[in-house]
Every structure is written in structure tokens, then in C-alpha cells.
Short mmCIF file of C-alpha atoms in Angstrom, two decimals:
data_model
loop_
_atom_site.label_atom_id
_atom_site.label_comp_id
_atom_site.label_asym_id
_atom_site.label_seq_id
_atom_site.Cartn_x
_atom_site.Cartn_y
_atom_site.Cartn_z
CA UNK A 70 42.85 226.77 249.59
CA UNK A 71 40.71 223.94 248.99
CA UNK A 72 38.09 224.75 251.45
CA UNK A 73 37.10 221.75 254.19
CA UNK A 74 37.58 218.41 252.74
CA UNK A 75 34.69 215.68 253.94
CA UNK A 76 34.59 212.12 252.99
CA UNK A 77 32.52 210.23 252.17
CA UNK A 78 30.11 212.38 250.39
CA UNK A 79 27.54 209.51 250.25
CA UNK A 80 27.25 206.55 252.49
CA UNK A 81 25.00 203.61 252.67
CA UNK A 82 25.35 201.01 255.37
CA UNK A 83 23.14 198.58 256.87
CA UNK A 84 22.07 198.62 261.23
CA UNK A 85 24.63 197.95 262.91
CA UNK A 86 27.84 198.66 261.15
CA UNK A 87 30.32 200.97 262.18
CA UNK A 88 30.64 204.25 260.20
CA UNK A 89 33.27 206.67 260.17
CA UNK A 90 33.52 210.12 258.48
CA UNK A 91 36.27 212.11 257.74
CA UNK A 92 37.35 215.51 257.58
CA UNK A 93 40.45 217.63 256.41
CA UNK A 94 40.06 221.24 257.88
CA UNK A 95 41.07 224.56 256.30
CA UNK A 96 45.20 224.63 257.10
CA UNK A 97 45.98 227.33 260.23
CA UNK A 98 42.46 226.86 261.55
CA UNK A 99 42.24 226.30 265.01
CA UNK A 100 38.70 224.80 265.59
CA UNK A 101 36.88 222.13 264.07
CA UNK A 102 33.27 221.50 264.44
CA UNK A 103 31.23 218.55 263.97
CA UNK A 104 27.38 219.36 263.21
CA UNK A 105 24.50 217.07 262.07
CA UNK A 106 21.51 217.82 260.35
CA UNK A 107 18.08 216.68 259.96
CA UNK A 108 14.86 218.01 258.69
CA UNK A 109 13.26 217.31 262.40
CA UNK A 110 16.00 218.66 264.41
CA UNK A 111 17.90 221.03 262.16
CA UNK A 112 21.55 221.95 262.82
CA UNK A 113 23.21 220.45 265.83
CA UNK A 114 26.33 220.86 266.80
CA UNK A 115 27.53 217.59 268.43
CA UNK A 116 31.66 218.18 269.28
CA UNK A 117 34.12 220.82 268.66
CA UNK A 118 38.06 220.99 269.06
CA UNK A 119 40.44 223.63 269.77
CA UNK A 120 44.11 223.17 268.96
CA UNK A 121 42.79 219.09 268.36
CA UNK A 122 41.78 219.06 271.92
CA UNK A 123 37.80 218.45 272.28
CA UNK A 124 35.72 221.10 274.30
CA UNK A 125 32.80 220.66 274.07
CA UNK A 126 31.16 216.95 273.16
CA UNK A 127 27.57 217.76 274.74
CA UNK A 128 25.62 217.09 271.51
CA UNK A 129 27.13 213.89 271.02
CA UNK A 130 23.94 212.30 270.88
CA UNK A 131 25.30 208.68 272.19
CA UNK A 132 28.00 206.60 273.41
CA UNK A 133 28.19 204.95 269.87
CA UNK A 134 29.10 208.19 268.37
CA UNK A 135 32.76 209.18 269.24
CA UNK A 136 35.40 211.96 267.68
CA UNK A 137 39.04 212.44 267.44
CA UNK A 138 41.70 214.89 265.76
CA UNK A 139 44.71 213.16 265.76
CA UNK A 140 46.48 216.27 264.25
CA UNK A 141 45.76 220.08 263.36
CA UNK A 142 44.81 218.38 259.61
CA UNK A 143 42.50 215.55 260.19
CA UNK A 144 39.34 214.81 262.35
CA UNK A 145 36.90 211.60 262.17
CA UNK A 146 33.64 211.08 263.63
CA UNK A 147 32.32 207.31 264.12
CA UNK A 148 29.33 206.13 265.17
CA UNK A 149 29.22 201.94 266.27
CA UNK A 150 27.00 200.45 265.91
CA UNK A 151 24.74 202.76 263.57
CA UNK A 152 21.33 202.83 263.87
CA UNK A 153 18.40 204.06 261.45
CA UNK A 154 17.64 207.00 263.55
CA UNK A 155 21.70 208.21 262.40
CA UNK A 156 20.76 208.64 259.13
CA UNK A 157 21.91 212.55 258.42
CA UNK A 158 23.82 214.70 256.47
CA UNK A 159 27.10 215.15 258.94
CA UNK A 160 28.70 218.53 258.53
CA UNK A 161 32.27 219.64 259.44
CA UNK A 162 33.31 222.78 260.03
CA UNK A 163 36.52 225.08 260.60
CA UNK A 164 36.85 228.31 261.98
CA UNK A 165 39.94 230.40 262.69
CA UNK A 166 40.94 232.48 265.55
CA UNK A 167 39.02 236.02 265.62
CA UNK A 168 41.25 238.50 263.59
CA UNK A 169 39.36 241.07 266.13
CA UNK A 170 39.50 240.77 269.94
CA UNK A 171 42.97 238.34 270.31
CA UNK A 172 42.38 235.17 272.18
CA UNK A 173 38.43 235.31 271.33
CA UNK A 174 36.69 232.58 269.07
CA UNK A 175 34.07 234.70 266.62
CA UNK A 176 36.05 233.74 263.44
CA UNK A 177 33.60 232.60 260.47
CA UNK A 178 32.91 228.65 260.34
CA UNK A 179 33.89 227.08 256.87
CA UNK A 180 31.83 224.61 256.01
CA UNK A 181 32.61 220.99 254.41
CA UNK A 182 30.08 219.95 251.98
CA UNK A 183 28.50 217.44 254.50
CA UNK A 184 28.46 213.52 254.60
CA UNK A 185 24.97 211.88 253.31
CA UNK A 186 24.59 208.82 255.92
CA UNK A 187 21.75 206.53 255.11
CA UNK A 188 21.35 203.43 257.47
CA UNK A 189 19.01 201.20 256.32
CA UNK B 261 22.44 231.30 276.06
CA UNK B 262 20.85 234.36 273.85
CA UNK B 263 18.34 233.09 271.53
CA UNK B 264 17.38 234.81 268.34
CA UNK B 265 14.04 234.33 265.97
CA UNK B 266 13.26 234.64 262.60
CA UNK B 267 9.85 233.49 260.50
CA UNK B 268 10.55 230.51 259.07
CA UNK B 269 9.75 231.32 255.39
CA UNK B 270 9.46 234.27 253.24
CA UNK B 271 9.34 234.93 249.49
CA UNK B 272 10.77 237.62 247.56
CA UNK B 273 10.49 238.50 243.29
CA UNK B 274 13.92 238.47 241.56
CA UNK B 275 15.38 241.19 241.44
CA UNK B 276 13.89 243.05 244.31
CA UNK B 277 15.53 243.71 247.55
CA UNK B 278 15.00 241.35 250.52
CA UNK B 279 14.56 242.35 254.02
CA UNK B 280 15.14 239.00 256.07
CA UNK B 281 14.25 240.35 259.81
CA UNK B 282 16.31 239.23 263.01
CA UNK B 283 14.67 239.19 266.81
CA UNK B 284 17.21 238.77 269.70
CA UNK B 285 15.88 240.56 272.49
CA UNK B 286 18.44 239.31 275.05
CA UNK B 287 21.14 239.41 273.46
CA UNK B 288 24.04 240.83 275.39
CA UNK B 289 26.44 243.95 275.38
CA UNK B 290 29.21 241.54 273.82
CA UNK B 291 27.39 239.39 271.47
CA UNK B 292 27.83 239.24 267.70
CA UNK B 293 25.37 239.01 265.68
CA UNK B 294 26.59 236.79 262.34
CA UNK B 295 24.29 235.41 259.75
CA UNK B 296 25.00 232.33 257.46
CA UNK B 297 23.02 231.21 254.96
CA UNK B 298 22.81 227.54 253.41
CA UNK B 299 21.74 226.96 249.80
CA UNK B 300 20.47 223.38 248.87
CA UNK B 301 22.05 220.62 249.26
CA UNK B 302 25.40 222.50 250.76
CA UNK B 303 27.14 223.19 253.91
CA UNK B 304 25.97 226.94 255.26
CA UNK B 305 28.31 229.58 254.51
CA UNK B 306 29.58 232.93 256.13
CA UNK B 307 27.27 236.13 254.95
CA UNK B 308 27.93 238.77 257.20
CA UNK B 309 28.52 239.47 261.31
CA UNK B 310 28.19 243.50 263.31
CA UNK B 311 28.03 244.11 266.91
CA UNK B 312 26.69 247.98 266.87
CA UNK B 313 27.25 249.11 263.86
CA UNK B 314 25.47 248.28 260.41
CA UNK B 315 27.54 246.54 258.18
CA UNK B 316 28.30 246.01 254.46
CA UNK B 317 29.85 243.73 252.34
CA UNK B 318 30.01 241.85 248.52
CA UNK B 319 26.87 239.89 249.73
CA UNK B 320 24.41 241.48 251.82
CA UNK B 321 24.20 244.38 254.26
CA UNK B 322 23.27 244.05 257.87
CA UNK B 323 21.35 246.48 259.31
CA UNK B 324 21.36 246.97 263.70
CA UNK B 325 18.70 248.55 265.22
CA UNK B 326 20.09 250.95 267.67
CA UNK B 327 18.79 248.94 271.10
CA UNK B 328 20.15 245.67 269.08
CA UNK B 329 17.52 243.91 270.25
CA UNK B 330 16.80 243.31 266.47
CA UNK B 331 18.70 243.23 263.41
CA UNK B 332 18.12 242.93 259.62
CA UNK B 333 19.81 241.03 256.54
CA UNK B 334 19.23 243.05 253.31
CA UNK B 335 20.05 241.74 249.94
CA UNK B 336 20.10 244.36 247.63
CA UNK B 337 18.72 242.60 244.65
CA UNK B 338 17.51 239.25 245.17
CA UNK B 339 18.64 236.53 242.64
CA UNK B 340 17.93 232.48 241.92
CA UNK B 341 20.61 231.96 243.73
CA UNK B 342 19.42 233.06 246.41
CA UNK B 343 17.37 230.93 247.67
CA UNK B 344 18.92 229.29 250.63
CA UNK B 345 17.74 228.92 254.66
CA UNK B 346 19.38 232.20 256.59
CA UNK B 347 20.33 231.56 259.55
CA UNK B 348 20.88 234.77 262.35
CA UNK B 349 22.99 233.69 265.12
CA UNK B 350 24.30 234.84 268.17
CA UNK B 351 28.07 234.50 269.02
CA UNK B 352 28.99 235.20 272.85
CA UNK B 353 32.03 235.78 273.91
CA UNK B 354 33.22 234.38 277.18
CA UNK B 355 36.96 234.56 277.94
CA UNK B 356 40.56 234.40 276.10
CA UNK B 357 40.41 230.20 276.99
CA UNK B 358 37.11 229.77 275.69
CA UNK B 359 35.27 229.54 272.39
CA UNK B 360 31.57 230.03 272.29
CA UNK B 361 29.12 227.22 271.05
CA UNK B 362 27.79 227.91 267.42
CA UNK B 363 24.38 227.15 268.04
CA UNK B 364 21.84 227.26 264.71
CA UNK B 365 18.28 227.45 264.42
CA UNK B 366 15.99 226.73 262.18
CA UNK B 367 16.27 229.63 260.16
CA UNK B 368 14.32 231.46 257.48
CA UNK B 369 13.52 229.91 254.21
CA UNK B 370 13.58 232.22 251.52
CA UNK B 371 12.27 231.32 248.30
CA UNK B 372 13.17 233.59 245.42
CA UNK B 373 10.30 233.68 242.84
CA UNK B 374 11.27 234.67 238.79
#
């Protein structure tokens, strides 16, 4: 398997324009994660999806910052307008269902290797 | 939600083991305890989970003190590569419908010295 696919690996864009990352997860994983990363704040986990359906969006940090998953193979993350304060390295992640206890989440996350946003 | 804490940095001599030490005093009767480590300028990556028992694999070993209030990530022989921020988290478990929040800190910083 090709591991979690994120694109693009690098992007510049000036205040104000509209950004959106993308990212393939591992096939027959059932949760996607959306994490961002800074050296002030660390890891934070913004959104994550179950089955494509969001759960949990509490660390969406904004109203400009929105997610979808369209379908079990593709996710984006957009932020409009972007601001300065965005700039990040945007992680996805996929995890499957727990091989363990059935019906409980504590599968490993598989992570992309991130999105470098820079808004100048 | 169950917090855990680690010092942020440590340094270890190639080729030595590495004790990287694990504090979650309230952790819970169902939690997991998983570390993931992140080396520069990648996504973090899996290392190793246990709920009671300590816990072996090709990477590291995970050692659970018997209250499990604490925990410990041993690598057996510390290389360049291993330098990377480890990160112990707590995974709770609610119910069949729900998936717990993956919630990271800031981790230890372990720099591996030649």
C-alpha cells in the first residue's frame, strides 16, 4: 500500500486566498483525521471522520477552515480566506477499526507526510 | 480526558539503551496506552500500544508499571535514527458508536548523540 497520500507537500499563498489540501487515505480504513501542527501549539487535532461522516470538528480553529470526505478515498481541508496565523504543516491521518475489542476505535493512525502551508 | 506527561527532552549515546519515561496517573481501567514517535520533518508514526501487560515488538518495548499509573518506552540500542519527538498517549475507549479523540502532547525530544 502506498501509505496516506497528501497534496500539496509545499504551499505558498498570499492573505487571503483560499487553500485547500488534499488527502487519499490508506484503502479499508475507516477514520480519517485532520491534525495541524505548530511549534507553539504542537499537534492538534482539528476534525475526524468515520465511515466519511465527520464526528468530531471541535478543533476546527475557525469558520474559514472547513472539511469534507466525499468518499471512503478522498478528504480535503480548506481554509478561506487564509490568514498568516494558518501557516502550518497540516497532517492527515488514517486509522482502521481495532483488530481487538470489535466495534472499538484504538487502531494505529497512519500518518500522511503533512502539507507545508506558508501564508505570507 | 486522561492526561499523560513526559520531560520534554532527553539525550541518549548511540548505541545505548533509552529509557523514555511515561506519567499518567489517571488514566483509567480501559485506557491504552500507545506511543508514536515523529522523526524530522515527517508525519508521527505507530511505535508500540499495552493496556496491562508489557509489550514487545521490532521497535521498542513498552514497559507497564503494575498500578499503570506510569509506563516506559525502551529502545534497546539507540541509533541516529532515532532521534525523533515520542509522544505517550492515552486512547479511551467509550462505546461500540464512538471513536476516542487522539489527543497529542508535546512530547519528549530525544536527541541521540554519536
Amino acid at each position: 500500500d502506498a501509505g496516506v497520500i497528501q497534496s500539496p507537500r509545499h504551499e505558498v499563498t498570499e492573505m487571503g486566498q483560499e487553500v485547500t489540501l488534499r488527502c487519499k487515505p490508506i484503502s479499508g480504513h475507516d477514520y480519517l483525521f485532520w491534525y495541524r501542527q505548530t511549534m507553539m501549539r504542537g499537534l492538534e487535532l482539528l476534525i475526524y471522520f468515520n465511515n466519511n461522516v465527520p464526528i468530531d470538528d471541535s478543533g476546527m480553529p475557525e469558520d474559514r477552515f472547513s472539511a469534507k470526505m466525499p468518499n471512503a478515498s478522498f478528504s480535503t481541508l480548506k481554509i478561506q480566506p487564509s490568514e498568516p496565523r494558518d501557516s502550518a504543516v497540516y497532517f492527515c491521518a488514517s486509522s482502521p477499526r481495532d483488530r481487538g475489542l470489535a466495534g472499538v476505535g484504538t487502531g494505529e493512525l497512519f500518518f500522511g507526510e503533512g502539507s507545508r502551508l506558508t501564508v505570507l | 480526558d486522561a492526561k499523560t506527561t513526559q520531560p520534554n527532552s532527553m539525550e541518549s549515546n548511540e548505541e545505548e539503551p533509552v529509557h523514555l519515561p511515561c506519567n499518567h496517573s489517571t488514566i483509567s481501567g480501559t485506557d491504552y496506552i500507545h506511543w508514536y514517535r515523529q522523526l524530522p520533518s515527517q508525519g508521527p508514526e505507530y511505535v508500540i500500544h499495552g493496556l496491562t501487560s508489557n509489550v514487545n515488538n521490532r521497535m521498542a518495548s513498552l514497559a507497564i508499571a503494575e498500578d499503570r499509573k506510569s509506563s516506559t518506552l525502551i529502545l534497546h540500542r539507540a541509533t541516529l535514527r532515532d532521534a525523533a519527538v515520542y509522544y505517550c498517549i492515552l486512547r479511551e475507549q467509550y462505546s461500540k458508536t464512538s471513536y476516542d479523540k487522539v489527543i497529542f502532547g508535546p512530547g519528549t525530544s530525544l536527541s541521540v548523540i554519536p
